[in-house]
Coordinates of C-alpha atoms in Angstrom, one line a residue:
Chain X
M1 CA -7.8 -98.3 81.6
N2 CA -5.0 -97.2 83.8
Y3 CA -6.3 -94.1 85.4
T4 CA -3.3 -93.5 87.6
Y5 CA -1.2 -93.1 84.5
V6 CA -3.8 -90.8 82.8
L7 CA -4.1 -88.6 85.9
I8 CA -0.3 -88.3 86.4
S9 CA 0.0 -87.4 82.7
I10 CA -2.6 -84.8 83.0
L11 CA -0.9 -83.3 86.1
I12 CA 2.4 -83.1 84.2
M13 CA 0.7 -81.4 81.2
A14 CA -1.1 -78.9 83.5
L15 CA 2.0 -78.0 85.4
V16 CA 4.2 -77.6 82.4
T17 CA 1.6 -75.4 80.8
Y18 CA 0.9 -73.3 83.9
L19 CA 4.5 -72.6 85.0
P20 CA 5.8 -70.9 81.9
R21 CA 2.7 -68.7 81.9
M22 CA 2.9 -67.9 85.6
L23 CA 6.6 -67.5 86.5
P24 CA 7.4 -64.4 84.3
L25 CA 4.2 -62.6 85.3
V26 CA 4.7 -63.2 89.0
L27 CA 8.5 -62.9 89.3
F28 CA 9.1 -60.1 86.8
R29 CA 7.5 -56.9 88.1
K30 CA 9.8 -54.2 86.8
T31 CA 8.9 -51.9 83.9
I32 CA 11.4 -52.5 81.1
E33 CA 12.9 -49.1 80.1
N34 CA 15.2 -50.4 77.3
R35 CA 13.6 -49.3 74.1
F36 CA 14.8 -52.3 72.1
I37 CA 13.4 -54.9 74.6
K38 CA 10.1 -53.0 74.8
S39 CA 9.8 -53.0 71.1
F40 CA 10.8 -56.6 70.9
L41 CA 8.1 -57.7 73.4
A42 CA 5.5 -55.6 71.5
Y43 CA 6.1 -57.6 68.3
V44 CA 6.1 -61.0 70.1
P45 CA 2.3 -61.7 69.7
Y46 CA 2.3 -61.3 65.9
A47 CA 5.5 -63.3 65.4
V48 CA 4.3 -66.1 67.6
L49 CA 0.9 -66.4 66.0
G50 CA 2.4 -66.0 62.5
A51 CA 4.9 -68.8 63.0
M52 CA 2.2 -71.1 64.5
T53 CA -0.2 -70.5 61.7
F54 CA 2.0 -70.9 58.7
P55 CA 2.6 -73.4 57.2
G56 CA 0.7 -75.4 59.8
I57 CA -2.7 -74.4 58.5
L58 CA -2.1 -76.2 55.3
F59 CA -1.9 -79.5 57.0
S60 CA -4.5 -78.8 59.7
T61 CA -7.4 -80.7 58.2
S62 CA -5.6 -83.9 57.6
P63 CA -7.0 -86.5 60.1
D64 CA -3.6 -88.1 60.7
G65 CA -1.5 -85.0 60.2
G66 CA 0.2 -86.5 57.1
F67 CA 0.2 -85.1 53.6
S68 CA -2.5 -85.8 51.1
P69 CA -3.4 -83.6 48.1
V70 CA -7.1 -83.3 49.0
Y71 CA -6.4 -82.2 52.6
F72 CA -3.6 -79.9 51.5
L73 CA -5.8 -78.1 49.0
G74 CA -8.6 -78.0 51.5
G75 CA -6.3 -76.4 54.0
L76 CA -5.2 -74.0 51.3
A77 CA -8.8 -73.0 50.5
G78 CA -9.5 -72.4 54.1
M79 CA -6.4 -70.3 54.5
L80 CA -7.2 -68.1 51.5
V81 CA -10.8 -67.5 52.7
A82 CA -9.5 -66.7 56.2
V83 CA -6.9 -64.3 55.0
V84 CA -9.3 -62.4 52.7
L85 CA -12.0 -62.1 55.4
A86 CA -9.5 -61.0 58.0
F87 CA -8.0 -58.5 55.6
F88 CA -11.5 -56.9 55.4
K89 CA -11.6 -57.0 59.2
R90 CA -14.3 -59.5 59.7
G91 CA -14.7 -60.8 63.2
L92 CA -12.8 -63.7 64.7
L93 CA -15.7 -66.1 64.7
L94 CA -16.8 -65.4 61.1
V95 CA -13.2 -65.9 59.9
A96 CA -12.8 -69.2 61.8
V97 CA -16.2 -70.7 60.7
S98 CA -15.8 -69.6 57.1
S99 CA -12.3 -71.2 56.9
V100 CA -13.8 -74.4 58.2
A101 CA -16.6 -74.2 55.6
A102 CA -14.2 -73.5 52.8
A103 CA -12.0 -76.4 53.7
L104 CA -14.9 -78.7 54.0
I105 CA -16.4 -77.7 50.7
A106 CA -13.1 -77.8 48.9
Q107 CA -12.3 -81.3 50.3
E108 CA -15.7 -82.7 49.4
L109 CA -15.5 -81.3 45.8
L110 CA -11.9 -82.5 45.4
G111 CA -12.8 -85.9 46.7
L112 CA -15.2 -86.3 43.8
V113 CA -12.5 -85.4 41.3
L114 CA -9.2 -86.8 42.6
Chain G
M1 CA 1.3 -51.3 52.4
C2 CA 0.9 -47.9 50.8
D3 CA 2.8 -44.7 51.6
K4 CA -0.3 -43.0 52.9
E5 CA -0.7 -45.6 55.7
E6 CA 2.9 -45.3 56.6
K7 CA 2.8 -41.5 57.0
H8 CA -0.3 -41.9 59.0
T9 CA 1.4 -44.2 61.5
A10 CA 4.5 -42.2 61.7
K11 CA 2.6 -39.1 62.8
R12 CA 0.7 -40.8 65.5
P13 CA 2.8 -42.3 68.4
L14 CA 1.5 -45.8 67.7
A15 CA 2.8 -48.9 69.2
P16 CA 2.8 -51.9 66.9
C17 CA 0.4 -53.7 69.2
G18 CA -3.0 -52.6 67.9
S19 CA -4.7 -49.6 69.3
D20 CA -6.9 -49.5 66.3
E21 CA -9.5 -51.1 68.5
H22 CA -11.6 -47.9 68.3
K23 CA -11.8 -48.1 64.6
K24 CA -13.2 -51.6 64.3
P25 CA -15.6 -52.0 67.1
A26 CA -17.3 -54.9 65.3
E27 CA -14.2 -57.0 65.7
H28 CA -14.5 -57.7 69.4
H29 CA -17.8 -56.0 70.2
P30 CA -20.7 -58.0 69.1
A31 CA -23.0 -55.4 70.6
P32 CA -23.2 -52.0 68.9
A33 CA -20.4 -49.7 70.0
Q34 CA -21.5 -47.4 72.8
S35 CA -20.5 -43.9 73.5
G36 CA -19.8 -42.9 77.1
P37 CA -17.5 -44.8 79.5
E38 CA -16.6 -47.5 76.9
E39 CA -14.5 -45.3 74.7
P40 CA -13.2 -42.3 76.5
Y41 CA -10.1 -41.7 74.3
P42 CA -11.0 -40.5 70.9
N43 CA -7.4 -40.8 69.9
A44 CA -4.4 -42.7 71.2
A45 CA -2.4 -39.6 72.2
A46 CA -5.0 -38.4 74.7
A47 CA -4.8 -41.6 76.8
P48 CA -3.8 -40.9 80.5
G49 CA -0.3 -41.9 81.5
Q50 CA 1.2 -40.6 78.4
T51 CA 0.7 -36.9 79.0
R52 CA 2.5 -37.2 82.4
P53 CA 5.2 -39.7 81.8
S54 CA 7.2 -38.5 84.9
S55 CA 4.6 -39.3 87.5
P56 CA 5.1 -42.5 89.6
A57 CA 3.8 -45.7 88.2
S58 CA 1.3 -46.4 91.0
E59 CA -0.4 -43.0 90.6
E60 CA -0.5 -43.5 86.9
D61 CA -2.1 -46.9 87.4
A62 CA -4.6 -45.5 89.8
A63 CA -5.6 -42.7 87.5
A64 CA -5.8 -45.0 84.6
Q65 CA -7.9 -47.5 86.5
E66 CA -10.3 -44.7 87.6
R67 CA -11.0 -43.6 84.1
S68 CA -10.4 -47.0 82.5
H69 CA -12.8 -48.2 79.9
L70 CA -11.4 -51.7 80.4
T71 CA -14.1 -53.0 82.7
F72 CA -15.0 -56.6 83.6
R73 CA -18.0 -56.4 81.3
K74 CA -15.9 -55.2 78.4
G75 CA -13.6 -58.1 79.1
L76 CA -16.5 -60.6 79.0
R77 CA -17.6 -59.0 75.7
D78 CA -14.2 -59.0 74.1
G79 CA -13.8 -62.6 75.2
L80 CA -17.1 -63.7 73.5
P81 CA -15.7 -64.1 69.9
I82 CA -12.8 -66.1 71.4
C83 CA -15.2 -68.2 73.3
L84 CA -17.2 -69.1 70.2
G85 CA -14.0 -69.9 68.3
Y86 CA -12.8 -72.1 71.2
L87 CA -16.1 -74.0 71.1
S88 CA -15.2 -75.5 67.8
V89 CA -11.5 -76.0 68.5
A90 CA -12.3 -77.6 71.9
F91 CA -15.0 -79.7 70.3
T92 CA -12.4 -81.2 68.0
F93 CA -10.2 -81.9 71.0
G94 CA -13.1 -83.6 72.8
M95 CA -13.7 -85.8 69.8
L96 CA -10.1 -86.8 69.6
V97 CA -10.1 -87.9 73.3
A98 CA -13.3 -89.8 72.8
Q99 CA -11.9 -91.6 69.8
G100 CA -8.9 -92.5 71.9
G101 CA -11.3 -94.5 74.1
F102 CA -11.4 -92.2 77.1
P103 CA -14.6 -91.2 79.0
P104 CA -15.7 -87.6 78.6
W105 CA -14.5 -86.5 82.0
V106 CA -10.8 -87.1 81.0
A107 CA -11.2 -84.7 78.1
V108 CA -13.0 -82.1 80.3
L109 CA -10.4 -82.5 83.1
I110 CA -7.5 -81.9 80.6
S111 CA -9.3 -78.8 79.1
M112 CA -10.0 -77.3 82.6
T113 CA -6.5 -77.8 84.0
C114 CA -4.4 -77.1 80.9
F115 CA -6.5 -74.5 78.9
T116 CA -4.1 -74.6 75.9
G117 CA -4.6 -75.8 72.3
T118 CA -1.5 -77.3 70.8
G119 CA -0.2 -78.7 74.1
Q120 CA -3.4 -80.6 74.7
F121 CA -3.5 -82.2 71.3
A122 CA 0.1 -83.3 71.6
G123 CA -0.5 -84.5 75.1
I124 CA -3.5 -86.7 74.4
A125 CA -1.7 -88.2 71.4
L126 CA 1.1 -89.2 73.8
I127 CA -1.3 -90.6 76.4
V128 CA -3.1 -92.7 73.8
S129 CA 0.2 -94.1 72.6
G130 CA 1.3 -94.8 76.2
G131 CA 4.2 -92.4 76.2
M132 CA 6.6 -92.0 79.1
Y133 CA 6.2 -89.3 81.7
L134 CA 9.5 -87.7 80.7
E135 CA 8.4 -87.7 77.1
M136 CA 5.3 -85.9 78.1
L137 CA 7.2 -83.4 80.2
V138 CA 9.7 -82.5 77.5
T139 CA 7.1 -82.4 74.6
T140 CA 4.7 -80.2 76.6
F141 CA 7.5 -78.0 77.7
V142 CA 8.8 -77.5 74.2
I143 CA 5.4 -76.6 72.9
N144 CA 4.7 -74.2 75.8
V145 CA 8.1 -72.5 76.0
R146 CA 6.6 -69.6 74.0
Y147 CA 4.5 -68.8 77.0
L148 CA 7.6 -67.6 78.8
L149 CA 8.1 -65.0 76.1
M150 CA 4.4 -64.1 76.0
S151 CA 4.0 -63.8 79.8
L152 CA 7.1 -61.6 79.9
S153 CA 5.5 -59.4 77.2
L154 CA 2.2 -59.4 79.1
S155 CA 4.0 -58.4 82.3
Q156 CA 4.8 -55.0 80.7
K157 CA 1.2 -54.6 79.7
I158 CA -0.6 -55.2 83.0
E159 CA -1.1 -52.6 85.8
K160 CA 2.0 -52.5 88.0
R161 CA -0.2 -52.6 91.2
M162 CA -1.6 -56.0 90.4
S163 CA -1.0 -58.3 93.3
G164 CA 1.1 -61.5 93.2
L165 CA -2.0 -63.6 93.8
Q166 CA -3.9 -61.9 91.0
R167 CA -0.9 -62.4 88.7
A168 CA -0.7 -66.1 89.6
L169 CA -4.4 -66.6 89.0
L170 CA -4.7 -64.6 85.8
S171 CA -1.6 -66.1 84.2
F172 CA -3.5 -69.4 84.0
G173 CA -5.6 -67.8 81.3
N174 CA -2.8 -66.4 79.2
T175 CA -3.6 -68.4 76.0
D176 CA -2.4 -67.3 72.6
E177 CA -5.7 -65.6 71.7
I178 CA -6.4 -64.0 75.0
F179 CA -2.9 -62.7 75.1
A180 CA -3.2 -61.2 71.6
V181 CA -6.5 -59.4 72.4
A182 CA -5.2 -58.1 75.8
M183 CA -2.1 -56.7 74.1
Q184 CA -4.1 -54.9 71.5
Q185 CA -6.0 -52.8 74.2
E186 CA -5.2 -49.2 74.7
G187 CA -3.0 -48.5 77.8
K188 CA -2.5 -50.7 80.8
V189 CA -4.7 -53.8 81.4
G190 CA -6.1 -54.5 84.8
A191 CA -7.3 -57.5 86.7
R192 CA -11.0 -56.9 86.1
Y193 CA -10.7 -56.7 82.4
L194 CA -8.4 -59.7 82.2
S195 CA -10.7 -61.9 84.3
G196 CA -13.6 -61.1 82.0
L197 CA -11.5 -61.7 79.0
I198 CA -10.4 -65.1 80.4
L199 CA -13.8 -66.2 81.8
T200 CA -15.9 -66.4 78.6
P201 CA -13.2 -68.2 76.5
Y202 CA -12.6 -70.6 79.5
L203 CA -16.3 -71.5 79.6
G204 CA -16.3 -72.0 75.8
W205 CA -13.2 -74.2 76.0
T206 CA -14.7 -76.4 78.7
L207 CA -18.2 -76.6 77.1
G208 CA -16.8 -77.3 73.7
T209 CA -14.7 -80.1 75.1
L210 CA -17.6 -81.7 76.8
L211 CA -19.8 -81.5 73.7
G212 CA -17.0 -82.9 71.5
A213 CA -16.4 -85.8 73.9
T214 CA -20.0 -86.8 74.1
V215 CA -21.5 -86.3 70.7
T216 CA -18.6 -87.5 68.6
G217 CA -20.3 -90.3 66.8
F218 CA -22.9 -87.9 65.2
L219 CA -20.5 -86.0 63.1
P220 CA -19.2 -87.2 59.6
L221 CA -15.5 -87.6 59.3
A222 CA -15.3 -84.8 56.6
L223 CA -16.6 -82.2 59.1
R224 CA -14.4 -83.5 61.9
S225 CA -11.3 -83.2 59.9
A226 CA -12.3 -79.7 58.5
L227 CA -12.8 -78.4 62.1
G228 CA -9.0 -78.7 62.6
I229 CA -8.5 -75.5 60.7
A230 CA -10.7 -73.4 63.1
I231 CA -7.9 -72.4 65.5
Y232 CA -5.8 -71.2 62.6
G233 CA -8.7 -69.1 61.3
M234 CA -8.8 -67.5 64.7
F235 CA -5.0 -66.8 64.5
I236 CA -5.4 -65.2 61.1
S237 CA -8.3 -63.0 62.2
I238 CA -6.0 -61.7 65.0
I239 CA -2.8 -61.0 63.0
I240 CA -4.0 -59.7 59.6
P241 CA -5.8 -56.5 60.6
P242 CA -2.8 -55.0 62.5
A243 CA -0.5 -56.1 59.8
R244 CA -2.6 -54.3 57.2
K245 CA -2.5 -51.2 59.3
L246 CA 1.2 -51.1 60.3
K247 CA 4.0 -51.9 58.0
S248 CA 6.2 -52.8 61.0
V249 CA 3.8 -55.6 62.0
A250 CA 3.5 -56.8 58.5
V251 CA 7.3 -57.1 58.1
V252 CA 7.7 -58.9 61.5
L253 CA 4.9 -61.3 60.5
L254 CA 6.3 -62.0 57.1
I255 CA 9.8 -62.8 58.6
A256 CA 8.2 -65.1 61.2
V257 CA 6.2 -66.9 58.5
A258 CA 9.2 -67.2 56.2
I259 CA 11.4 -68.7 58.8
S260 CA 8.7 -71.1 59.9
C261 CA 8.2 -72.3 56.3
L262 CA 12.0 -72.7 55.9
F263 CA 12.1 -74.9 59.0
Y264 CA 9.1 -76.9 57.8
W265 CA 10.4 -77.7 54.3
T266 CA 14.2 -77.9 54.7
P267 CA 15.3 -81.5 55.1
V268 CA 17.5 -81.3 58.2
L269 CA 15.9 -78.4 59.9
N270 CA 12.4 -80.0 59.8
R271 CA 13.5 -82.5 62.5
L272 CA 13.4 -79.7 65.0
S273 CA 10.1 -79.8 67.0
N274 CA 7.5 -77.2 66.4
G275 CA 7.8 -75.6 69.8
W276 CA 11.4 -74.6 69.2
V277 CA 10.7 -73.4 65.7
V278 CA 8.1 -71.0 67.0
I279 CA 10.6 -69.6 69.5
I280 CA 13.3 -69.2 66.9
C281 CA 10.8 -67.5 64.5
A282 CA 9.4 -65.2 67.3
V283 CA 12.8 -64.1 68.6
T284 CA 14.3 -63.5 65.2
A285 CA 11.3 -61.6 63.7
S286 CA 10.6 -59.6 66.9
A287 CA 14.3 -58.6 67.2
F288 CA 14.4 -57.5 63.6
G289 CA 11.2 -55.5 64.2
A290 CA 12.6 -53.9 67.3
W291 CA 15.8 -53.0 65.5
K292 CA 14.2 -51.6 62.3
F293 CA 10.9 -50.2 63.8
P294 CA 11.5 -49.3 67.5
V295 CA 8.3 -48.4 69.4
K296 CA 8.0 -44.8 70.5
E297 CA 9.4 -44.2 74.0
D298 CA 6.3 -42.7 75.5
R299 CA 4.0 -45.5 74.5
Q300 CA 3.3 -48.7 76.5
P301 CA 3.7 -51.5 74.0

């Protein structure tokens, strides 16, 4: 195995992950007074997580990332369970573990049928 | 969302970013909620810094810090659910690296130096396929470009007096989940709370990777594939409760999701890589939210 290649790759990944996190926080020290920008930044967490979750979650249990009915429906089952539990304000861990369990059970059952 | 909830939110000067922490202590507090120093503000309007908006920022920070309920210990405690969620996600990552034929230390090194979900999964896939350095740089950058936006958002949430070194160190831990939980806290967030909030998830991320990379063979394929959904379950548990409470957040969320789905299923648009799609969704939806539902002036978002 070519470890020089692996280590340089890891270094690139680490730097390109760290710099976008670090630069705005260190360089930008003003308080934004503009109401629009303040509001905009307040909505960013929800918009980012929402866009990352949907529709990605539907394909998240496929081993190769491709489409297959069993994995798609498994992802759908996991998604529904997670949404319902989160709606009733269950904790982060319970929601995550339950969605894994739901996806697993759905895929096993569907595997018998399809 | 019903009318009652809307009126409720209109009366209180609530920012879209959470502040309903006090109402659902079970969410991020595995231990029973304590009275006393943990929860000094019975309602949002009484928090310091808002009653005296004219005082200088440094004084405000100092006063807030003195009475702050956001201690290191609370950070550790709020980080615990994230830590447990990370265990399973990182476990999946560790397995993937081991399946690629790498020794466990490679997986652990990546997790300890990058501390990011999507970027690591994409990165290891490229390493396995022997991708070029430039490819790695561009792919990782595109996936991580959202952090620019998130860190800018966080820069408005942290105490102004935080030093450059503290900012440089703590920004390493600005993951999607830690960011979201920090933003949901009442008032400004300090270095102590943030270090606690980062430390527990970081340990979970590292440990999960190590376990995944070493015990891979023992898990059946079905479970390994189902574990891929864990990180999305965490995302959902973070975004749904505030969306249920605030119509503004729900609308922003729905717009972001709609655009994201549009990009995924529209023939030409779906060639755009995921990182850019997230940015387009976030900018459009947040801008719409800021235009339609501006946050109250006297509140720190």
